[in-house]
PDB file of C-alpha atoms in Angstrom:
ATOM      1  CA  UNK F   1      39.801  -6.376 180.267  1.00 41.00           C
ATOM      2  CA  UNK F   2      38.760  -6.426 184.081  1.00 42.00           C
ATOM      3  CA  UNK F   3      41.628  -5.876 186.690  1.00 42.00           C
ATOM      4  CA  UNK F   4      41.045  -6.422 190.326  1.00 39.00           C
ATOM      5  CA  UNK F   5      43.133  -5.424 193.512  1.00 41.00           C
ATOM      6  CA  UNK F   6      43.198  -6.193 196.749  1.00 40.00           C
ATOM      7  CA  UNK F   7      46.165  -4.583 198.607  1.00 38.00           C
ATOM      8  CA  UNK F   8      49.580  -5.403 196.680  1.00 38.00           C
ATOM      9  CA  UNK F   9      48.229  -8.110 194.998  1.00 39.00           C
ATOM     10  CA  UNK F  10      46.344  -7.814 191.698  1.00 39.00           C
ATOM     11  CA  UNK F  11      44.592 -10.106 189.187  1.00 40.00           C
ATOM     12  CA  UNK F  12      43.883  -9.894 185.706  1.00 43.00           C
ATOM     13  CA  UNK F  13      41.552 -11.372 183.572  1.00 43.00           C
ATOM     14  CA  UNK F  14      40.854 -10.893 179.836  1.00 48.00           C
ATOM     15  CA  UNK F  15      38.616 -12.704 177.195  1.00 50.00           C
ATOM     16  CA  UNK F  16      41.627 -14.595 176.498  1.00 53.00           C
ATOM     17  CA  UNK F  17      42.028 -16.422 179.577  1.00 49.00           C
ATOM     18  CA  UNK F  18      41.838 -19.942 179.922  1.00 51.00           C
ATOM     19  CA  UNK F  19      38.647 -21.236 181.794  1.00 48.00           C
ATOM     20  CA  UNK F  20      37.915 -20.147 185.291  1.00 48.00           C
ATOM     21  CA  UNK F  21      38.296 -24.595 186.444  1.00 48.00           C
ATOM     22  CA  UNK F  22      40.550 -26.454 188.795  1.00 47.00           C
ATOM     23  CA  UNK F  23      40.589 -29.402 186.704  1.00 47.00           C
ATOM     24  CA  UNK F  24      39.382 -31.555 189.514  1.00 50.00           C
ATOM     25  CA  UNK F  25      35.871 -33.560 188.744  1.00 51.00           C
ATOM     26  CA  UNK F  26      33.034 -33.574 191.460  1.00 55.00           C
ATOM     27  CA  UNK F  27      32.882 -37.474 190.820  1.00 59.00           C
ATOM     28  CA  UNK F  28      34.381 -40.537 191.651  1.00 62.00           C
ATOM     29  CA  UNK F  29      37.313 -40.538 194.646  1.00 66.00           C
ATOM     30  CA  UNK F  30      37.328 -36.918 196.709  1.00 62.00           C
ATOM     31  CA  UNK F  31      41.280 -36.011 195.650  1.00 61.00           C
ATOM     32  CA  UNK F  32      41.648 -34.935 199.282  1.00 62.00           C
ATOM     33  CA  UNK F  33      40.468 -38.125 200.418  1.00 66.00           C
ATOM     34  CA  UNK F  34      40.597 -41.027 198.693  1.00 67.00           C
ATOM     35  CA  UNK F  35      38.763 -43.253 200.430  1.00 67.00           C
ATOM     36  CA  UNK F  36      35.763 -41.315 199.851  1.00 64.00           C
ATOM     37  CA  UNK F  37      33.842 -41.848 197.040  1.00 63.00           C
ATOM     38  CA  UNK F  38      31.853 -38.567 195.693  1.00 59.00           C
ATOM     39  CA  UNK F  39      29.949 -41.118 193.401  1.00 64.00           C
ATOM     40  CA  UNK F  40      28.582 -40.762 189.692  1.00 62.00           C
ATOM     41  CA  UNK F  41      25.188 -39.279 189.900  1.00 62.00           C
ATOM     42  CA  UNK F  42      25.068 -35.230 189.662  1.00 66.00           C
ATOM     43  CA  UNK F  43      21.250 -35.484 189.076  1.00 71.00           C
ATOM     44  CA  UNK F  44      21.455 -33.162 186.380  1.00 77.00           C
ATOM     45  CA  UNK F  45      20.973 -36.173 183.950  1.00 79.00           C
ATOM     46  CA  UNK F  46      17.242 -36.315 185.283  1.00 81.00           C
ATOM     47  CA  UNK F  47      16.169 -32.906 184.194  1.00 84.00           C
ATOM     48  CA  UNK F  48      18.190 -32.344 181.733  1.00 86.00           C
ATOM     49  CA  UNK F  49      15.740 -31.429 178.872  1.00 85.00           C
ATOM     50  CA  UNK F  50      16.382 -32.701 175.108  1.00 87.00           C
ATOM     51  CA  UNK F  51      15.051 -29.205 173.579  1.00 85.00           C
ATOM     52  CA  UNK F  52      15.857 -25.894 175.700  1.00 83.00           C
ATOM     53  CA  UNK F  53      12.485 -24.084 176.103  1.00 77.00           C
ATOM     54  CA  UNK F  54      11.536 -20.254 176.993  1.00 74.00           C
ATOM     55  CA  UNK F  55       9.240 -19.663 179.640  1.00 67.00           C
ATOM     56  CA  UNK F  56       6.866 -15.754 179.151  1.00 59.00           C
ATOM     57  CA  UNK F  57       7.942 -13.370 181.414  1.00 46.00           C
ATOM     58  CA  UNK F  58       4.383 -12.116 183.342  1.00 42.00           C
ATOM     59  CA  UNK F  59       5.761  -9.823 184.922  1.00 45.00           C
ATOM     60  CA  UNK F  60       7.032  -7.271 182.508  1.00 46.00           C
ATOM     61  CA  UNK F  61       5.624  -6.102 179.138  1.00 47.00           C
ATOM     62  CA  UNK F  62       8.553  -8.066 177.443  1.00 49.00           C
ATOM     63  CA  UNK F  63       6.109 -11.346 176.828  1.00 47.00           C
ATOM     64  CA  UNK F  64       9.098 -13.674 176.243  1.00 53.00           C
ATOM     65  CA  UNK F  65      11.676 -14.672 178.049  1.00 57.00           C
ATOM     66  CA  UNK F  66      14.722 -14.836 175.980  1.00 69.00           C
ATOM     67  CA  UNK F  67      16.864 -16.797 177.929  1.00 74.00           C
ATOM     68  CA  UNK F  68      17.009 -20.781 176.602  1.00 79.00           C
ATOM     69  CA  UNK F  69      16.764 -23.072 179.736  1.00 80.00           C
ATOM     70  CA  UNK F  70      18.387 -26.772 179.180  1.00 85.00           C
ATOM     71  CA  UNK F  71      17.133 -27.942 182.591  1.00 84.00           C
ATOM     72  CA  UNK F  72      14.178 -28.179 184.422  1.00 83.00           C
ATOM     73  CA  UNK F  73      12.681 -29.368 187.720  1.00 84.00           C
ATOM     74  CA  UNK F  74       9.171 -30.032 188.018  1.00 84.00           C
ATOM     75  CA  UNK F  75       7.929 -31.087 191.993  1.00 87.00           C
ATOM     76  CA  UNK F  76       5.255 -33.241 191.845  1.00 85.00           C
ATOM     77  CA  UNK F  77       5.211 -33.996 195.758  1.00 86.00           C
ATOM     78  CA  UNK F  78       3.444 -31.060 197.015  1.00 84.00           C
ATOM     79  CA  UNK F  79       0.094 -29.777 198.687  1.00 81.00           C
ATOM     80  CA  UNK F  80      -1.970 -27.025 197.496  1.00 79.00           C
ATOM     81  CA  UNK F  81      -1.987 -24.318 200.091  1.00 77.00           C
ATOM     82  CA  UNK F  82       1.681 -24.709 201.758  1.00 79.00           C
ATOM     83  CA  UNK F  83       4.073 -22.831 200.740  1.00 81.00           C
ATOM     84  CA  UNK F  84       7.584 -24.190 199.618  1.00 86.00           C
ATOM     85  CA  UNK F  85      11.111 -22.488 199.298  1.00 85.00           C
ATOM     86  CA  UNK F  86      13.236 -23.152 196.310  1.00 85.00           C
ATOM     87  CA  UNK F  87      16.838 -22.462 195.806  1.00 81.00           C
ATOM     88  CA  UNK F  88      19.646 -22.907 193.394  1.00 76.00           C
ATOM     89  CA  UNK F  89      22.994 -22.485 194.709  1.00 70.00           C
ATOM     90  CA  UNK F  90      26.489 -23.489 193.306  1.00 63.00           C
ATOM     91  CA  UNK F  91      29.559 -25.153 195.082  1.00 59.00           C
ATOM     92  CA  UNK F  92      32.704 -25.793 194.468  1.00 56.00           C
ATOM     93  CA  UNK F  93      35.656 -28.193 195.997  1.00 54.00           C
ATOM     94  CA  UNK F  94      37.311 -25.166 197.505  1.00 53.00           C
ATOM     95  CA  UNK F  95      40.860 -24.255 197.671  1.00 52.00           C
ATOM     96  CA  UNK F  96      42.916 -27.165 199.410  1.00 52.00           C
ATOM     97  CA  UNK F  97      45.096 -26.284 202.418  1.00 53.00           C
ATOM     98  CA  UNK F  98      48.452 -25.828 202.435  1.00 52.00           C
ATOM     99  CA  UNK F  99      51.113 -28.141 201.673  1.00 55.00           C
ATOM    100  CA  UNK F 100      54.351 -28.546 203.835  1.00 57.00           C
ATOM    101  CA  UNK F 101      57.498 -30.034 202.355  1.00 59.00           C
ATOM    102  CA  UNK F 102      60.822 -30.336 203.982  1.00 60.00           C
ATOM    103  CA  UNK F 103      63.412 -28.177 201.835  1.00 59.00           C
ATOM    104  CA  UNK F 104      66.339 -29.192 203.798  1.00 61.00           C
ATOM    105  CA  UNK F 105      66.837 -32.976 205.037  1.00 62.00           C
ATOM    106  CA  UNK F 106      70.011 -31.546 206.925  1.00 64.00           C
ATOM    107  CA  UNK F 107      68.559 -28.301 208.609  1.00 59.00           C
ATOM    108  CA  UNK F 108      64.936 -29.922 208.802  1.00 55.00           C
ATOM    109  CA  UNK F 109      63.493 -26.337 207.245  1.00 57.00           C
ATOM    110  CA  UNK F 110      59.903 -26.593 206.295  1.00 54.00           C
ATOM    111  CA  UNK F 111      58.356 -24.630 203.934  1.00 56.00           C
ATOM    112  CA  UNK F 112      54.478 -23.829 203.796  1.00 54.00           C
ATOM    113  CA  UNK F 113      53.011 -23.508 200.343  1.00 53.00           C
ATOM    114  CA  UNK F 114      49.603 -21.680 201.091  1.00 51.00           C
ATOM    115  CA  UNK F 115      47.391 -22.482 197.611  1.00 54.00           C
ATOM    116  CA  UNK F 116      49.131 -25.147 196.007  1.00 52.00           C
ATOM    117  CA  UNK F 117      46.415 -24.538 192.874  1.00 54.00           C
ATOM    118  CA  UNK F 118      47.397 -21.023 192.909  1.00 54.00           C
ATOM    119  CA  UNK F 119      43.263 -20.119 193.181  1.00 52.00           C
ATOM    120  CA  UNK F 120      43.627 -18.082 195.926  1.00 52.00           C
ATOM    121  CA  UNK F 121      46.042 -15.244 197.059  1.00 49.00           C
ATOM    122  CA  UNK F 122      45.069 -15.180 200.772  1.00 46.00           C
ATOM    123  CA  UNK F 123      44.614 -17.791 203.004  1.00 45.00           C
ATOM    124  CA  UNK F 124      42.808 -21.240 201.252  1.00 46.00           C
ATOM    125  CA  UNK F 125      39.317 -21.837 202.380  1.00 49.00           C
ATOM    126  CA  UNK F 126      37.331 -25.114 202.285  1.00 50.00           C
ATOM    127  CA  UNK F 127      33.483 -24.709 202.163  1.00 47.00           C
ATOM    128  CA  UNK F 128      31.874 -25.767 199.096  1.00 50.00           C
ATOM    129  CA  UNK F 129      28.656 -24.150 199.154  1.00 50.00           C
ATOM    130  CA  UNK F 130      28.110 -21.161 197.736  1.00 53.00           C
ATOM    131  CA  UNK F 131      25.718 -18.497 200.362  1.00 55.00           C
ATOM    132  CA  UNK F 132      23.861 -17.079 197.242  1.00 58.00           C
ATOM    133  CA  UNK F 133      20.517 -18.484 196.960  1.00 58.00           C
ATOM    134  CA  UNK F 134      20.184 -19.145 200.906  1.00 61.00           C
ATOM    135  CA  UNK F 135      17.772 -16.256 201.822  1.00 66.00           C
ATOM    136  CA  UNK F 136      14.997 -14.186 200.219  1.00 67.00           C
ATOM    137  CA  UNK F 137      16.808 -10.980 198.738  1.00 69.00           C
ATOM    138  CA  UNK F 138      18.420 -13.388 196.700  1.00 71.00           C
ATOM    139  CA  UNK F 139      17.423 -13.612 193.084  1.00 72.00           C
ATOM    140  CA  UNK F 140      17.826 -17.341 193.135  1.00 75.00           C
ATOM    141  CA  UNK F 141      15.569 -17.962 196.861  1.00 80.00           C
ATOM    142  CA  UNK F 142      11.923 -18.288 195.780  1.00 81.00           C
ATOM    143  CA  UNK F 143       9.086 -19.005 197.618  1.00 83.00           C
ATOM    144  CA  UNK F 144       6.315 -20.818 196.165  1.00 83.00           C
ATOM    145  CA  UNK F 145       2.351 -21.469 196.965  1.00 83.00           C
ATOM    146  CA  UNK F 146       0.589 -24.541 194.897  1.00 83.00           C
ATOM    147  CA  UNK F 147      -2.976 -23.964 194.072  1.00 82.00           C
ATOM    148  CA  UNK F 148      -5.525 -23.881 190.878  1.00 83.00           C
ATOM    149  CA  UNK F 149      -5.444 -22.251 188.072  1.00 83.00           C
ATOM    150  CA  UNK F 150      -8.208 -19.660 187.093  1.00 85.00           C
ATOM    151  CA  UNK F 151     -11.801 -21.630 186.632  1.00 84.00           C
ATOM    152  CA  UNK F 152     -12.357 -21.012 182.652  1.00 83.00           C
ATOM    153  CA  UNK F 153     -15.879 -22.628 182.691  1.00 82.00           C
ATOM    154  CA  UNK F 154     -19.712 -21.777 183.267  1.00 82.00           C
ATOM    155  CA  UNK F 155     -19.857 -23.456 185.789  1.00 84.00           C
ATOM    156  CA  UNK F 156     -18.400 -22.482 188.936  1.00 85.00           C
ATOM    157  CA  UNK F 157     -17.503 -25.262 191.839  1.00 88.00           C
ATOM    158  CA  UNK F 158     -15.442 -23.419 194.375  1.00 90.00           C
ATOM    159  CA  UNK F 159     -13.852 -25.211 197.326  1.00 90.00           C
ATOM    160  CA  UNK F 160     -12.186 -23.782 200.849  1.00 90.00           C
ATOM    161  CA  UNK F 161      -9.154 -25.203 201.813  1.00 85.00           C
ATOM    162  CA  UNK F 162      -9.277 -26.381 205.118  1.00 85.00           C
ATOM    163  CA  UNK F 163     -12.620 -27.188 205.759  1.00 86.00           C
ATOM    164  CA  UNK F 164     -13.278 -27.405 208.368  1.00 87.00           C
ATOM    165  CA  UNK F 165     -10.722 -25.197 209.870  1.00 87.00           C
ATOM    166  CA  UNK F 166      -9.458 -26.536 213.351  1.00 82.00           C
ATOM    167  CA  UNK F 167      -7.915 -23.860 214.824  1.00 74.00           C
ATOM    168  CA  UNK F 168      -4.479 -24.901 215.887  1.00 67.00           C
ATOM    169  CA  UNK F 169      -4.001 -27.528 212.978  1.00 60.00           C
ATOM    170  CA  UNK F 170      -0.553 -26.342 212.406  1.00 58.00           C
ATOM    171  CA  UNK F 171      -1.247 -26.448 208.819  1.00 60.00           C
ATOM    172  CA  UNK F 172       0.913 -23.609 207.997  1.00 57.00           C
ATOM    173  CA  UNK F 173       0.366 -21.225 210.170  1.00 60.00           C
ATOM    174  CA  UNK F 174       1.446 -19.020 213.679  1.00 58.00           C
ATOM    175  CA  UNK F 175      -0.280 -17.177 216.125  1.00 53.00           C
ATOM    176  CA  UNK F 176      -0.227 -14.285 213.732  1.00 53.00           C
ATOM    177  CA  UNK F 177      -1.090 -16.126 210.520  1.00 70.00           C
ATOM    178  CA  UNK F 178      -4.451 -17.893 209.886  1.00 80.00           C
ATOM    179  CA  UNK F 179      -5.945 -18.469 206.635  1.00 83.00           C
ATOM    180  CA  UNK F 180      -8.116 -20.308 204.889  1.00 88.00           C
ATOM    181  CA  UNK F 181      -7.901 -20.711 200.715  1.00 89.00           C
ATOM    182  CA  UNK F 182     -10.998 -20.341 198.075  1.00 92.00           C
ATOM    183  CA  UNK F 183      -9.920 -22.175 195.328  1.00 90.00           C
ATOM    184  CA  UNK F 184     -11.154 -23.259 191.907  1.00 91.00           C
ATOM    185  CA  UNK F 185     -12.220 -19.066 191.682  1.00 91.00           C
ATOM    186  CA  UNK F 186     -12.734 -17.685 188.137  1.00 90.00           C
ATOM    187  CA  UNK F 187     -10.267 -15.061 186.594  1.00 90.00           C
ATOM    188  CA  UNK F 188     -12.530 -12.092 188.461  1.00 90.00           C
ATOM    189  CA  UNK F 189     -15.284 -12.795 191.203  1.00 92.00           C
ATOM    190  CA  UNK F 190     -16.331 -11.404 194.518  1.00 93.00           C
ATOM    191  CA  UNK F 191     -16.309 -13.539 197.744  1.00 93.00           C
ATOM    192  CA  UNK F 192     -18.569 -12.527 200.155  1.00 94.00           C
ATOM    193  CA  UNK F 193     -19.050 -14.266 203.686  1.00 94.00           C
ATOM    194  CA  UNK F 194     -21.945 -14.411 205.990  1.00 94.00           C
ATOM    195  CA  UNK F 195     -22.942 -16.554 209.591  1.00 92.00           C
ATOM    196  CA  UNK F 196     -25.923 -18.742 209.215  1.00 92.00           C
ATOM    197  CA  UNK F 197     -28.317 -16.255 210.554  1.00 91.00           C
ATOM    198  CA  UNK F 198     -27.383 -14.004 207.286  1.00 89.00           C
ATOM    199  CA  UNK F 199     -25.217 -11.416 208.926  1.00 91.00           C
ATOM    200  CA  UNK F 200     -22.446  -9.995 207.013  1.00 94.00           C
ATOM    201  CA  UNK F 201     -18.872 -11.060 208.093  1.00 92.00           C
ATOM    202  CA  UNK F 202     -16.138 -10.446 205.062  1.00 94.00           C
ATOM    203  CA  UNK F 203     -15.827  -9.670 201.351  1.00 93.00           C
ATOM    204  CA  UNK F 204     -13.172 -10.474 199.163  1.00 92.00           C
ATOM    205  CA  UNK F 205     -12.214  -9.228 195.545  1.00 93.00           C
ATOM    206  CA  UNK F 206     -10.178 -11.790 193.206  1.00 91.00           C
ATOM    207  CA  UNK F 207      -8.952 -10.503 190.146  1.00 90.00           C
ATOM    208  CA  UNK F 208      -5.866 -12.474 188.673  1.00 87.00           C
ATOM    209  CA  UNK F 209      -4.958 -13.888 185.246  1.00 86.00           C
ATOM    210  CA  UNK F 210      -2.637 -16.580 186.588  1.00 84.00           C
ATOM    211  CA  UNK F 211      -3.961 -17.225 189.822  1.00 86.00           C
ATOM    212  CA  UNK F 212      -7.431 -19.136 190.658  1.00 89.00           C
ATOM    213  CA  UNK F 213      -7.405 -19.025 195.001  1.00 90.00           C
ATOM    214  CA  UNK F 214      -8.303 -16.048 197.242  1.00 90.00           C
ATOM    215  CA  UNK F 215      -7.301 -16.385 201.174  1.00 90.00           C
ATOM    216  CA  UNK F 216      -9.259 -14.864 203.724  1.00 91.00           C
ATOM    217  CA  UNK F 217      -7.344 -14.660 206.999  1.00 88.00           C
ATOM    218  CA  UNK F 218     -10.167 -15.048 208.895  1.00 88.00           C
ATOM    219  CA  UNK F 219     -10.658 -11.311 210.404  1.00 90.00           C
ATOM    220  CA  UNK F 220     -14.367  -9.811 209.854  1.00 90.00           C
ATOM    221  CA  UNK F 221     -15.183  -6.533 208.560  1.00 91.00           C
ATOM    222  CA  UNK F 222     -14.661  -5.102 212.006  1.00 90.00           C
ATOM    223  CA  UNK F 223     -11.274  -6.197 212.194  1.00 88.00           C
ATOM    224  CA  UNK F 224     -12.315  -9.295 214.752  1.00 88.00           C
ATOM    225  CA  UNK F 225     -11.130 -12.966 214.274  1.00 87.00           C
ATOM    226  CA  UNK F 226     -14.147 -15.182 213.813  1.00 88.00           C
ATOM    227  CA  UNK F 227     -16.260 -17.036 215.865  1.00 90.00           C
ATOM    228  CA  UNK F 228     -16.233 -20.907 215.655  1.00 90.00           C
ATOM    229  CA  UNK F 229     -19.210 -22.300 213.576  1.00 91.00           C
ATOM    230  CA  UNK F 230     -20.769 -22.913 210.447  1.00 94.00           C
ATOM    231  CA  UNK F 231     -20.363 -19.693 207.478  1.00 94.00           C
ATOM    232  CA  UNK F 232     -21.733 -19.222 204.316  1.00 94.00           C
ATOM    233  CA  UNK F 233     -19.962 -17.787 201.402  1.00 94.00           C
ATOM    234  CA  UNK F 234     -21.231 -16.546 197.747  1.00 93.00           C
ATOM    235  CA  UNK F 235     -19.082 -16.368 194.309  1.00 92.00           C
ATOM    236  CA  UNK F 236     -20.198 -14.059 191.717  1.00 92.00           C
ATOM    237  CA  UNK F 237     -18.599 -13.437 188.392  1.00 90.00           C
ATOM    238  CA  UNK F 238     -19.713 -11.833 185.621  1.00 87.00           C
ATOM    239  CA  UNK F 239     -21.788 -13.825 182.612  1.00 85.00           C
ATOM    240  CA  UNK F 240     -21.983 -16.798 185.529  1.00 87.00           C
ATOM    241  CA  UNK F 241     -24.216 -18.005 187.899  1.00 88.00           C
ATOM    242  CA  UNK F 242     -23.643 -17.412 191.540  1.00 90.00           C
ATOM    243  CA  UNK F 243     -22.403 -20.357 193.663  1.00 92.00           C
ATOM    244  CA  UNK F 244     -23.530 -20.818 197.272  1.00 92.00           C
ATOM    245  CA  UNK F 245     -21.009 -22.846 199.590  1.00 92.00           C
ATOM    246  CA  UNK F 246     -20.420 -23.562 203.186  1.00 93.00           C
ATOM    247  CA  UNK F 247     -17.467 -24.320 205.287  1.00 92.00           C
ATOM    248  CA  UNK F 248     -16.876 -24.191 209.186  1.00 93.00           C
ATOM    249  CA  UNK F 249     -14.405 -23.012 211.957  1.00 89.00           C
ATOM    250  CA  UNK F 250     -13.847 -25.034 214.544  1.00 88.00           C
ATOM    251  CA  UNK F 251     -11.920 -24.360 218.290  1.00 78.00           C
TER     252      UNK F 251
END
């Protein structure tokens, strides 16, 4: 048994309890306003799935996730390289305003009810959205980068993502943020970056299970950003050959 109190007031809820619902449906006519239709469609139809599934948990020893998940989105609509912001929030209809009747036809007394659903002891409120989910520190806020998985083959084929890079391509980035993206890498490989005339601009170790791209925010080994032209990179992982590629910066 949980007891809660605020003030005077107090609330008490115990396994018993009927469900937490208003008994008002998110579909068909808005009971506030009927000559709104909320529609039919939740969405929820479209990814529901017809067997729950468990996803592994990489990032604790526990290799299983044991919680069964009966939906599930998949975005198909994306580009490797930006990055996207997911969120799952709930809502509700809120608590309706209050209702005024006239107790006395003689007097003309009015009398307010504040919470005619009895859902809320203080004064109603009407937003429907829920703000968990709406920032980063939140559990359900997830921010999310597309890109290869680890290269499993011999043969290595590595690709840089723009290229060329036009400076000021607004292709998701600031002032303060410039990258370019290695992709197709193997599980562990080094990354290292020259000019054309062989001199030694940047390495970069990759070394992920899950993830196949390296970025190189395109700062040299003295800390410099680099010059416009044409680079040359190397990939070399272990039991593979090394692969030679090229890409370019351009102002």
């Amino acid at each position: 048994e949980e007891e809660y109190a605020e003030e005077e007031k107090k609330c008490k809820t115990t396994d018993e309890c009927d469900p937490c619902i208003r008994n008002t449906d998110f579909a068909g006519p808005d009971p506030q306003a009927p000559w709104f239709n909320l529609g039919e469609n939740t969405g929820f139809s479209e990814i529901k799935l017809d067997i729950p599934i468990k996803f592994p948990d990489l990032g604790t020893p526990d290799p299983v996730d044991s919680v069964e998940y009966h939906y599930a989105f998949i975005d198909t609509n994306v580009f490797d390289g930006l990055k996207y912001s997911y969120s799952v929030t709930a809502y509700d209809i809120g608590v309706p305003a209050a209702d005024t009747i006239l107790t006395d036809q003689n007097t003309l007394e009015i009398s307010s009810i504040e919470d005619p659903g009895k859902w809320s002891l203080q004064n109603p409120y009407s937003y429907l959205e829920n703000p968990k989910g709406t920032t980063i520190h939140d559990r359900n806020f997830d921010n999310v980068i597309p890109g290869y998985t680890p290269e499993l083959g011999q043969t290595l084929n590595v690709k840089v993502v723009p290229n060329p890079y036009i400076v000021h391509s607004k292709f998701n980035e600031s002032e303060y943020l410039r990258q370019i993206r290695f992709t197709h890498l193997p599980t562990k490989c080094e990354i290292q970056i020259f000019t054309v005339s062989g001199e030694f601009v940047f390495k970069l170790d990759h070394a992920s299970e899950v993830d196949g791209n390296a970025v190189w925010d395109l700062r040299t080994i003295n800390n410099q950003e680099a010059s416009p032209g044409l680079y040359l990179f190397s990939v070399s992982s272990p039991g593979r050959e090394t692969f030679i590629g090229k890409f370019a910066i351009v102002r």
